[in-house]
Amino acid sequence: MSVSKPKENKSKENAAPGVLDALRATPRSVRYLLGGVLLNQLGAFVQTFLVLYLTHRGYGVDKASFLLGAYGVGAVAGTLLGGELTSRLGSRNTITTAMSCSAVLVFVIPWLAGPGHYPVLLGIVVVLGMMTQSYRPAASALLSDLMPDEFRVMGFSMLRIAMNVGAAAGPLLAAGLIQIDWNLLFWVDGSSALAYALLAAFLLPRPASAADEPEPGTAAAAQRSAYGAMARDGRFLLYLTSMLLSALVYAQFFAVLPVDLDEAGHSTALYSGVLTLSSALLISFELAVTARIRRWRASTAATVGTFVYCLGIAGFGLPGSVPALVLLTTAVSVGGLMVSGPTLWAHPAKAGEKVRGRYIAASQTVFGLGSAVGPALGMLMWTHYGDGVWATCAVLGTLAAALAFFGLRPSDEQPDAKAERTAAQAEETTTAAAEEPTASATAEEATATAGNAVPSGA
């Protein structure tokens, strides 16, 4: 008996930290960050209800849909903008600025929603899309900075849960507001964005002192080096391609699936049940799943999860789909999302501090681009080939899983600290280049050094 106790204690010491351990280890500033994300997402009504609101105000469906598309274009550009602002202003200032501008723009929409103000409203909607999305790279970068290394992937799982809770509860709140006054959608949306801006300004950590920041010319050289490093990072490009293909498949869940179910004679209640089931599973189990797979290799979690998710999506094309089978394939696809999602989201955050915001922005921009063009491509294929779209999803998903494996494989062994050291070396080399008389030759060395600023798996 005396021998078994030490073994038991050793087993407990080696056990993977669980959900409660992650929650206890979460810094207060991260709690504020996640609370702000939840609050903002809870009131994010513009994208969901913009078309309905504008048709209510007298617009035709074509013009209202075009405005929604313009919002999407702004959102894709805003993610790139957010990465650049994060690198220049810091995460806290980027969130504060983006959410403050978003609040102002949302507040003015009801005054400009009349058909006579269409050109002005178009410009407002594009800029609003940019501001609304530009906080996301900053939030991800700050989460990566503040969360303990061993709980970083679980931190991104918490971020996803906060977004999903807001996305699930927001439409319920909107349904009640619409019964009172359509304009309340924008008053509440703007208020939630403003509340997040104030929370960020007063409760999130201040950026590091700017005393050691490089001169403007040196900063510009470092910026070019960072983008050059990203363009030459072959494995990160594989990761980005995997994210693009995954987004194309993901988009069919919201674009083709409801139309396909209706064509098959199922009621709208079935698709509502699919959405409810997916949200409930993600909110209830993603953190627990992440706690179990967090010791897996990053490439394994990303590959297995992506393949299972896309396999579930492809299952919607099985012949003779009955409601039970549709719900089962939904559960399978959501299970894959829970395995791969946090790892894929956390992956760009392994980059060095100087380039982290840009890497995160590139990842989110590529996924946003796939989500934007995916519905049009999916509907085009469904119109011409019917259920062949689901077989295409299976092929794209398999390819995405393979690319995720090769793109993330090096990050299994390379610690984050190496990225930090190499990024610092790149900055030092770039600074030296600005001071040397032979600037052109030395700048090329700085660019080459910066090519290693992020490990090949980012």
Short mmCIF file of C-alpha atoms in Angstrom, two decimals:
data_model
loop_
_atom_site.label_atom_id
_atom_site.label_comp_id
_atom_site.label_asym_id
_atom_site.label_seq_id
_atom_site.Cartn_x
_atom_site.Cartn_y
_atom_site.Cartn_z
CA MET A 1 0.00 0.00 0.00
CA SER A 2 2.84 2.37 0.75
CA VAL A 3 4.18 1.89 -2.78
CA SER A 4 0.93 2.71 -4.58
CA LYS A 5 0.54 6.19 -3.08
CA PRO A 6 3.65 7.71 -4.66
CA LYS A 7 2.60 6.29 -8.04
CA GLU A 8 -0.84 7.79 -7.62
CA ASN A 9 0.60 11.17 -6.70
CA LYS A 10 2.95 11.02 -9.67
CA SER A 11 0.03 10.19 -11.95
CA LYS A 12 -1.89 13.20 -10.68
CA GLU A 13 1.13 15.44 -11.19
CA ASN A 14 1.49 14.29 -14.80
CA ALA A 15 -2.22 14.61 -15.55
CA ALA A 16 -3.14 17.24 -18.13
CA PRO A 17 -4.61 20.40 -16.57
CA GLY A 18 -8.36 20.52 -16.93
CA VAL A 19 -10.98 23.16 -17.50
CA LEU A 20 -10.98 24.38 -13.89
CA ASP A 21 -7.19 24.71 -13.95
CA ALA A 22 -7.42 26.86 -17.07
CA LEU A 23 -10.14 29.04 -15.56
CA ARG A 24 -8.11 29.55 -12.37
CA ALA A 25 -5.00 30.43 -14.40
CA THR A 26 -6.83 32.98 -16.57
CA PRO A 27 -5.58 36.48 -15.68
CA ARG A 28 -8.11 39.13 -14.75
CA SER A 29 -7.23 41.18 -17.83
CA VAL A 30 -8.11 38.18 -20.03
CA ARG A 31 -11.46 37.92 -18.26
CA TYR A 32 -12.11 41.57 -19.10
CA LEU A 33 -11.08 40.93 -22.70
CA LEU A 34 -13.41 37.94 -23.05
CA GLY A 35 -16.23 39.81 -21.34
CA GLY A 36 -15.85 42.66 -23.81
CA VAL A 37 -15.91 40.25 -26.74
CA LEU A 38 -19.09 38.63 -25.39
CA LEU A 39 -20.75 42.00 -24.82
CA ASN A 40 -19.85 43.25 -28.28
CA GLN A 41 -20.95 40.05 -30.00
CA LEU A 42 -24.24 40.05 -28.10
CA GLY A 43 -25.13 43.38 -29.70
CA ALA A 44 -23.65 42.74 -33.15
CA PHE A 45 -26.87 43.08 -35.15
CA VAL A 46 -25.79 45.02 -38.26
CA GLN A 47 -24.53 42.17 -40.42
CA THR A 48 -27.35 39.81 -39.45
CA PHE A 49 -30.28 42.20 -39.82
CA LEU A 50 -29.03 44.86 -42.24
CA VAL A 51 -30.93 43.53 -45.27
CA LEU A 52 -34.19 43.15 -43.33
CA TYR A 53 -33.82 46.60 -41.81
CA LEU A 54 -33.15 48.31 -45.13
CA THR A 55 -36.07 46.61 -46.87
CA HIS A 56 -38.19 47.76 -43.93
CA ARG A 57 -36.99 51.30 -44.65
CA GLY A 58 -37.96 51.09 -48.33
CA TYR A 59 -34.91 49.67 -50.11
CA GLY A 60 -35.19 46.96 -52.73
CA VAL A 61 -33.66 43.59 -51.97
CA ASP A 62 -30.97 44.09 -54.62
CA LYS A 63 -29.68 47.36 -53.15
CA ALA A 64 -29.93 46.06 -49.58
CA SER A 65 -27.99 42.92 -50.51
CA PHE A 66 -25.33 45.02 -52.26
CA LEU A 67 -24.87 47.05 -49.08
CA LEU A 68 -24.44 43.83 -47.11
CA GLY A 69 -21.81 42.74 -49.63
CA ALA A 70 -20.07 46.09 -49.20
CA TYR A 71 -20.04 45.51 -45.46
CA GLY A 72 -18.39 42.13 -46.07
CA VAL A 73 -15.71 43.71 -48.27
CA GLY A 74 -15.00 46.23 -45.54
CA ALA A 75 -14.83 43.44 -42.96
CA VAL A 76 -12.18 41.54 -44.94
CA ALA A 77 -10.10 44.70 -45.36
CA GLY A 78 -10.66 45.55 -41.69
CA THR A 79 -8.98 42.37 -40.52
CA LEU A 80 -5.80 43.33 -42.38
CA LEU A 81 -6.10 46.86 -41.02
CA GLY A 82 -6.47 45.47 -37.52
CA GLY A 83 -3.24 43.51 -37.81
CA GLU A 84 -1.35 46.61 -38.93
CA LEU A 85 -2.88 48.79 -36.20
CA THR A 86 -2.02 46.16 -33.60
CA SER A 87 1.62 46.22 -34.64
CA ARG A 88 1.72 50.04 -34.62
CA LEU A 89 -0.63 51.08 -31.78
CA GLY A 90 -0.77 48.02 -29.57
CA SER A 91 -3.74 45.77 -28.85
CA ARG A 92 -5.44 47.93 -26.24
CA ASN A 93 -5.37 51.11 -28.33
CA THR A 94 -6.50 49.23 -31.44
CA ILE A 95 -9.54 47.75 -29.67
CA THR A 96 -10.45 51.12 -28.15
CA THR A 97 -10.13 52.98 -31.46
CA ALA A 98 -11.94 50.35 -33.55
CA MET A 99 -14.86 49.97 -31.16
CA SER A 100 -15.26 53.74 -30.65
CA CYS A 101 -15.41 54.34 -34.41
CA SER A 102 -17.76 51.39 -34.84
CA ALA A 103 -20.13 52.78 -32.22
CA VAL A 104 -20.31 56.19 -33.90
CA LEU A 105 -20.91 54.68 -37.34
CA VAL A 106 -23.66 52.35 -36.09
CA PHE A 107 -25.41 55.21 -34.30
CA VAL A 108 -25.72 57.26 -37.53
CA ILE A 109 -27.17 54.47 -39.71
CA PRO A 110 -30.84 55.14 -38.75
CA TRP A 111 -30.45 58.79 -39.88
CA LEU A 112 -28.92 57.73 -43.21
CA ALA A 113 -31.05 54.69 -43.96
CA GLY A 114 -33.46 56.50 -46.26
CA PRO A 115 -33.19 55.67 -50.00
CA GLY A 116 -32.07 59.24 -50.75
CA HIS A 117 -28.82 58.76 -48.82
CA TYR A 118 -27.69 55.59 -50.58
CA PRO A 119 -24.17 56.76 -51.67
CA VAL A 120 -23.37 58.07 -48.18
CA LEU A 121 -24.76 54.95 -46.54
CA LEU A 122 -22.63 52.80 -48.84
CA GLY A 123 -19.48 54.54 -47.64
CA ILE A 124 -20.59 54.32 -44.01
CA VAL A 125 -21.25 50.58 -44.30
CA VAL A 126 -17.85 49.85 -45.86
CA VAL A 127 -15.99 51.76 -43.14
CA LEU A 128 -18.20 50.18 -40.49
CA GLY A 129 -17.26 46.71 -41.73
CA MET A 130 -13.60 47.68 -41.45
CA MET A 131 -13.90 49.04 -37.92
CA THR A 132 -16.09 46.23 -36.65
CA GLN A 133 -13.59 43.55 -37.66
CA SER A 134 -10.30 45.36 -37.02
CA TYR A 135 -10.46 44.68 -33.28
CA ARG A 136 -10.20 40.91 -33.76
CA PRO A 137 -6.47 40.58 -34.51
CA ALA A 138 -5.79 42.87 -31.55
CA ALA A 139 -7.95 40.75 -29.24
CA SER A 140 -6.23 37.55 -30.39
CA ALA A 141 -2.75 39.05 -30.01
CA LEU A 142 -3.53 40.36 -26.52
CA LEU A 143 -4.99 37.01 -25.49
CA SER A 144 -1.82 35.29 -26.66
CA ASP A 145 0.34 37.75 -24.72
CA LEU A 146 -1.58 37.49 -21.46
CA MET A 147 -2.58 33.83 -21.29
CA PRO A 148 -0.03 31.43 -19.71
CA ASP A 149 1.76 29.42 -22.41
CA GLU A 150 0.37 26.07 -21.30
CA PHE A 151 -3.20 27.40 -21.53
CA ARG A 152 -2.89 29.45 -24.73
CA VAL A 153 -4.94 27.05 -26.88
CA MET A 154 -7.60 26.84 -24.17
CA GLY A 155 -7.63 30.64 -24.06
CA PHE A 156 -8.56 30.71 -27.74
CA SER A 157 -11.24 28.15 -26.99
CA MET A 158 -12.65 30.56 -24.39
CA LEU A 159 -12.56 33.33 -27.00
CA ARG A 160 -14.52 31.18 -29.45
CA ILE A 161 -17.06 30.30 -26.77
CA ALA A 162 -17.56 33.98 -25.90
CA MET A 163 -18.25 34.72 -29.56
CA ASN A 164 -20.59 31.75 -29.92
CA VAL A 165 -22.57 32.64 -26.81
CA GLY A 166 -23.02 36.18 -28.10
CA ALA A 167 -23.93 34.95 -31.58
CA ALA A 168 -26.50 32.53 -30.15
CA ALA A 169 -28.14 34.95 -27.71
CA GLY A 170 -27.95 38.06 -29.91
CA PRO A 171 -30.75 37.13 -32.35
CA LEU A 172 -33.07 36.40 -29.41
CA LEU A 173 -32.41 39.87 -28.05
CA ALA A 174 -32.87 41.36 -31.52
CA ALA A 175 -36.26 39.66 -31.94
CA GLY A 176 -37.51 41.46 -28.85
CA LEU A 177 -36.05 44.82 -29.88
CA ILE A 178 -37.65 44.64 -33.32
CA GLN A 179 -41.07 44.28 -31.72
CA ILE A 180 -40.51 47.64 -30.03
CA ASP A 181 -38.63 49.63 -32.68
CA TRP A 182 -36.34 48.60 -35.54
CA ASN A 183 -33.98 51.47 -34.73
CA LEU A 184 -33.27 49.92 -31.34
CA LEU A 185 -31.10 47.36 -33.12
CA PHE A 186 -28.62 50.11 -33.90
CA TRP A 187 -28.89 51.91 -30.55
CA VAL A 188 -28.07 48.68 -28.73
CA ASP A 189 -25.39 47.64 -31.22
CA GLY A 190 -23.64 51.01 -30.93
CA SER A 191 -23.96 50.99 -27.15
CA SER A 192 -22.38 47.55 -26.86
CA ALA A 193 -19.47 48.63 -29.08
CA LEU A 194 -19.00 51.80 -27.02
CA ALA A 195 -19.10 49.78 -23.78
CA TYR A 196 -16.37 47.50 -25.15
CA ALA A 197 -14.27 50.55 -26.10
CA LEU A 198 -14.56 51.96 -22.58
CA LEU A 199 -13.78 48.58 -21.03
CA ALA A 200 -10.66 48.30 -23.18
CA ALA A 201 -9.55 51.85 -22.41
CA PHE A 202 -9.81 51.50 -18.63
CA LEU A 203 -9.36 47.80 -17.84
CA LEU A 204 -7.03 46.27 -20.43
CA PRO A 205 -3.25 46.53 -19.99
CA ARG A 206 -1.54 49.60 -21.37
CA PRO A 207 0.90 49.08 -24.26
CA ALA A 208 4.62 48.95 -23.54
CA SER A 209 6.55 52.20 -23.37
CA ALA A 210 7.38 53.67 -26.74
CA ALA A 211 10.83 54.82 -25.55
CA ASP A 212 12.63 52.03 -27.38
CA GLU A 213 10.61 52.19 -30.58
CA PRO A 214 12.69 52.47 -33.78
CA GLU A 215 12.83 55.58 -35.94
CA PRO A 216 10.11 55.91 -38.63
CA GLY A 217 12.46 54.84 -41.44
CA THR A 218 13.63 51.85 -39.47
CA ALA A 219 10.04 50.93 -38.58
CA ALA A 220 9.09 51.02 -42.26
CA ALA A 221 11.99 48.71 -43.11
CA ALA A 222 10.95 46.34 -40.33
CA GLN A 223 7.38 46.39 -41.66
CA ARG A 224 8.55 45.44 -45.16
CA SER A 225 10.71 42.73 -43.65
CA ALA A 226 7.74 41.31 -41.73
CA TYR A 227 5.56 41.06 -44.82
CA GLY A 228 8.45 39.65 -46.82
CA ALA A 229 8.99 37.03 -44.14
CA MET A 230 5.34 36.05 -44.32
CA ALA A 231 5.42 35.77 -48.11
CA ARG A 232 8.49 33.52 -47.95
CA ASP A 233 7.18 31.37 -45.10
CA GLY A 234 6.12 28.37 -47.17
CA ARG A 235 4.60 26.40 -44.33
CA PHE A 236 2.57 29.35 -43.13
CA LEU A 237 1.26 29.72 -46.67
CA LEU A 238 0.21 26.05 -46.53
CA TYR A 239 -1.63 26.85 -43.30
CA LEU A 240 -3.34 29.85 -44.93
CA THR A 241 -4.42 27.73 -47.89
CA SER A 242 -5.87 25.18 -45.47
CA MET A 243 -7.81 27.95 -43.72
CA LEU A 244 -9.15 29.21 -47.06
CA LEU A 245 -10.39 25.77 -48.11
CA SER A 246 -11.89 25.15 -44.67
CA ALA A 247 -13.75 28.46 -44.90
CA LEU A 248 -15.15 27.55 -48.31
CA VAL A 249 -16.53 24.32 -46.84
CA TYR A 250 -17.73 26.08 -43.67
CA ALA A 251 -19.74 28.59 -45.73
CA GLN A 252 -21.93 25.83 -47.18
CA PHE A 253 -23.35 25.15 -43.72
CA PHE A 254 -25.11 28.52 -43.94
CA ALA A 255 -25.53 28.88 -47.71
CA VAL A 256 -26.33 25.57 -49.38
CA LEU A 257 -27.61 23.48 -46.46
CA PRO A 258 -30.86 25.43 -45.75
CA VAL A 259 -31.73 25.50 -49.47
CA ASP A 260 -30.87 21.83 -49.90
CA LEU A 261 -33.02 20.81 -46.92
CA ASP A 262 -35.93 22.84 -48.25
CA GLU A 263 -35.53 21.25 -51.71
CA ALA A 264 -35.61 17.81 -50.07
CA GLY A 265 -38.99 18.63 -48.47
CA HIS A 266 -37.82 19.24 -44.90
CA SER A 267 -39.39 21.99 -42.84
CA THR A 268 -37.57 25.14 -41.78
CA ALA A 269 -37.69 23.81 -38.22
CA LEU A 270 -35.07 21.20 -39.13
CA TYR A 271 -32.51 23.82 -40.12
CA SER A 272 -33.33 25.79 -36.98
CA GLY A 273 -32.67 22.60 -35.03
CA VAL A 274 -29.33 22.18 -36.81
CA LEU A 275 -28.26 25.71 -35.83
CA THR A 276 -29.44 25.24 -32.26
CA LEU A 277 -27.66 21.90 -31.91
CA SER A 278 -24.39 23.24 -33.30
CA SER A 279 -24.42 26.27 -30.99
CA ALA A 280 -25.33 24.16 -27.94
CA LEU A 281 -22.56 21.64 -28.59
CA LEU A 282 -19.91 24.29 -29.15
CA ILE A 283 -20.85 26.31 -26.08
CA SER A 284 -21.23 23.27 -23.80
CA PHE A 285 -18.30 21.07 -24.78
CA GLU A 286 -15.59 22.95 -26.68
CA LEU A 287 -13.57 23.93 -23.61
CA ALA A 288 -13.72 20.39 -22.23
CA VAL A 289 -12.67 18.94 -25.59
CA THR A 290 -9.81 21.43 -25.82
CA ALA A 291 -8.63 20.41 -22.35
CA ARG A 292 -8.41 16.80 -23.51
CA ILE A 293 -6.63 17.39 -26.80
CA ARG A 294 -4.34 20.25 -25.71
CA ARG A 295 -1.42 17.84 -25.30
CA TRP A 296 -1.80 16.56 -28.84
CA ARG A 297 0.62 17.81 -31.43
CA ALA A 298 -0.74 20.92 -33.11
CA SER A 299 -0.58 19.23 -36.51
CA THR A 300 -2.51 16.21 -35.24
CA ALA A 301 -5.32 18.25 -33.69
CA ALA A 302 -5.63 20.47 -36.78
CA THR A 303 -5.54 17.58 -39.24
CA VAL A 304 -7.92 15.25 -37.43
CA GLY A 305 -10.36 18.02 -36.56
CA THR A 306 -10.41 19.49 -40.08
CA PHE A 307 -10.93 16.09 -41.69
CA VAL A 308 -13.75 15.10 -39.29
CA TYR A 309 -15.45 18.47 -39.68
CA CYS A 310 -15.41 18.37 -43.47
CA LEU A 311 -16.47 14.73 -43.42
CA GLY A 312 -19.51 15.76 -41.40
CA ILE A 313 -20.34 18.55 -43.85
CA ALA A 314 -20.04 16.09 -46.75
CA GLY A 315 -22.47 13.82 -44.90
CA PHE A 316 -25.29 16.24 -45.68
CA GLY A 317 -25.18 14.85 -49.22
CA LEU A 318 -25.93 11.27 -48.18
CA PRO A 319 -28.94 9.93 -50.10
CA GLY A 320 -32.24 9.66 -48.26
CA SER A 321 -31.21 12.04 -45.48
CA VAL A 322 -33.75 11.89 -42.67
CA PRO A 323 -33.83 14.46 -39.84
CA ALA A 324 -31.98 12.13 -37.46
CA LEU A 325 -29.15 11.67 -39.97
CA VAL A 326 -28.96 15.42 -40.62
CA LEU A 327 -28.62 16.06 -36.89
CA LEU A 328 -26.02 13.29 -36.59
CA THR A 329 -23.86 14.73 -39.36
CA THR A 330 -24.21 18.13 -37.69
CA ALA A 331 -22.85 16.67 -34.45
CA VAL A 332 -19.95 15.06 -36.33
CA SER A 333 -19.00 18.30 -38.06
CA VAL A 334 -19.22 20.29 -34.82
CA GLY A 335 -17.07 17.67 -33.10
CA GLY A 336 -14.38 18.23 -35.71
CA LEU A 337 -14.62 21.99 -35.21
CA MET A 338 -14.08 21.61 -31.49
CA VAL A 339 -10.94 19.55 -32.08
CA SER A 340 -9.29 21.74 -34.72
CA GLY A 341 -10.72 25.23 -34.13
CA PRO A 342 -8.79 26.42 -31.05
CA THR A 343 -5.50 25.02 -32.38
CA LEU A 344 -5.93 26.70 -35.76
CA TRP A 345 -6.91 29.99 -34.16
CA ALA A 346 -3.95 29.89 -31.77
CA HIS A 347 -1.39 28.91 -34.41
CA PRO A 348 -0.53 32.41 -35.78
CA ALA A 349 -0.13 33.63 -32.18
CA LYS A 350 3.08 31.58 -31.99
CA ALA A 351 4.77 34.20 -34.13
CA GLY A 352 7.23 36.67 -32.65
CA GLU A 353 5.76 39.66 -30.85
CA LYS A 354 6.84 42.14 -33.55
CA VAL A 355 4.96 40.32 -36.32
CA ARG A 356 2.24 38.51 -34.37
CA GLY A 357 -0.55 40.95 -35.19
CA ARG A 358 0.13 40.69 -38.90
CA TYR A 359 0.22 36.90 -38.86
CA ILE A 360 -3.06 36.74 -36.95
CA ALA A 361 -4.60 39.26 -39.34
CA ALA A 362 -3.48 37.23 -42.36
CA SER A 363 -5.10 34.10 -40.93
CA GLN A 364 -8.39 35.79 -40.10
CA THR A 365 -8.47 37.65 -43.41
CA VAL A 366 -8.03 34.47 -45.42
CA PHE A 367 -10.80 32.73 -43.46
CA GLY A 368 -13.02 35.78 -43.87
CA LEU A 369 -12.37 35.81 -47.60
CA GLY A 370 -13.33 32.15 -47.91
CA SER A 371 -16.48 32.77 -45.88
CA ALA A 372 -17.38 35.72 -48.13
CA VAL A 373 -16.98 34.01 -51.51
CA GLY A 374 -17.98 30.53 -50.34
CA PRO A 375 -21.76 31.07 -50.43
CA ALA A 376 -21.71 32.32 -54.03
CA LEU A 377 -19.49 29.46 -55.20
CA GLY A 378 -21.51 26.89 -53.27
CA MET A 379 -24.85 28.06 -54.62
CA LEU A 380 -23.46 28.15 -58.15
CA MET A 381 -22.28 24.56 -57.85
CA TRP A 382 -25.51 23.42 -56.16
CA THR A 383 -27.55 24.98 -58.98
CA HIS A 384 -25.63 23.08 -61.64
CA TYR A 385 -24.62 19.85 -59.88
CA GLY A 386 -27.02 19.47 -56.97
CA ASP A 387 -25.64 17.26 -54.20
CA GLY A 388 -22.30 17.18 -55.99
CA VAL A 389 -21.45 20.21 -53.87
CA TRP A 390 -21.16 17.94 -50.82
CA ALA A 391 -18.76 15.59 -52.59
CA THR A 392 -16.69 18.65 -53.48
CA CYS A 393 -16.68 19.61 -49.80
CA ALA A 394 -15.27 16.18 -48.97
CA VAL A 395 -12.43 16.66 -51.48
CA LEU A 396 -11.67 20.20 -50.31
CA GLY A 397 -11.81 19.10 -46.68
CA THR A 398 -9.35 16.26 -47.24
CA LEU A 399 -6.98 18.65 -48.98
CA ALA A 400 -7.38 21.21 -46.18
CA ALA A 401 -6.55 18.55 -43.58
CA ALA A 402 -3.40 17.52 -45.46
CA LEU A 403 -2.26 21.13 -45.81
CA ALA A 404 -2.92 21.73 -42.11
CA PHE A 405 -0.68 18.78 -41.24
CA PHE A 406 2.26 20.01 -43.28
CA GLY A 407 1.69 23.65 -42.38
CA LEU A 408 1.57 23.10 -38.61
CA ARG A 409 4.01 20.18 -38.34
CA PRO A 410 7.13 22.26 -37.52
CA SER A 411 5.33 24.12 -34.72
CA ASP A 412 5.07 20.83 -32.83
CA GLU A 413 8.73 21.06 -31.93
CA GLN A 414 9.63 24.75 -32.12
CA PRO A 415 8.99 26.78 -28.94
CA ASP A 416 7.49 30.24 -29.04
CA ALA A 417 10.63 31.65 -27.43
CA LYS A 418 12.61 31.01 -30.60
CA ALA A 419 10.22 33.19 -32.57
CA GLU A 420 10.66 35.97 -30.02
CA ARG A 421 14.48 35.78 -30.17
CA THR A 422 14.59 35.68 -33.95
CA ALA A 423 12.14 38.58 -34.29
CA ALA A 424 14.32 40.62 -31.92
CA GLN A 425 17.39 39.75 -34.00
CA ALA A 426 15.55 40.85 -37.15
CA GLU A 427 14.68 44.19 -35.56
CA GLU A 428 18.28 44.73 -34.41
CA THR A 429 19.59 43.91 -37.88
CA THR A 430 17.09 46.30 -39.48
CA THR A 431 18.09 49.07 -37.05
CA ALA A 432 21.74 48.53 -37.88
CA ALA A 433 20.88 48.70 -41.57
CA ALA A 434 19.42 52.16 -41.13
CA GLU A 435 22.63 53.39 -39.48
CA GLU A 436 25.20 51.87 -41.87
CA PRO A 437 26.39 53.81 -44.93
CA THR A 438 25.88 50.74 -47.12
CA ALA A 439 22.19 50.75 -46.38
CA SER A 440 20.99 48.92 -49.48
CA ALA A 441 23.22 45.87 -49.02
CA THR A 442 22.62 45.64 -45.29
CA ALA A 443 18.85 46.04 -45.71
CA GLU A 444 18.85 42.89 -47.82
CA GLU A 445 20.49 41.03 -44.93
CA ALA A 446 17.85 42.43 -42.57
CA THR A 447 15.10 41.17 -44.85
CA ALA A 448 16.70 37.75 -45.04
CA THR A 449 17.02 37.63 -41.27
CA ALA A 450 13.42 38.70 -40.86
CA GLY A 451 12.45 35.74 -43.04
CA ASN A 452 13.18 33.65 -39.97
CA ALA A 453 11.27 35.95 -37.62
CA VAL A 454 8.45 33.44 -37.44
CA PRO A 455 9.09 29.71 -37.24
CA SER A 456 8.23 27.91 -40.46
CA GLY A 457 4.96 26.75 -38.96
CA ALA A 458 4.22 30.25 -37.56
#
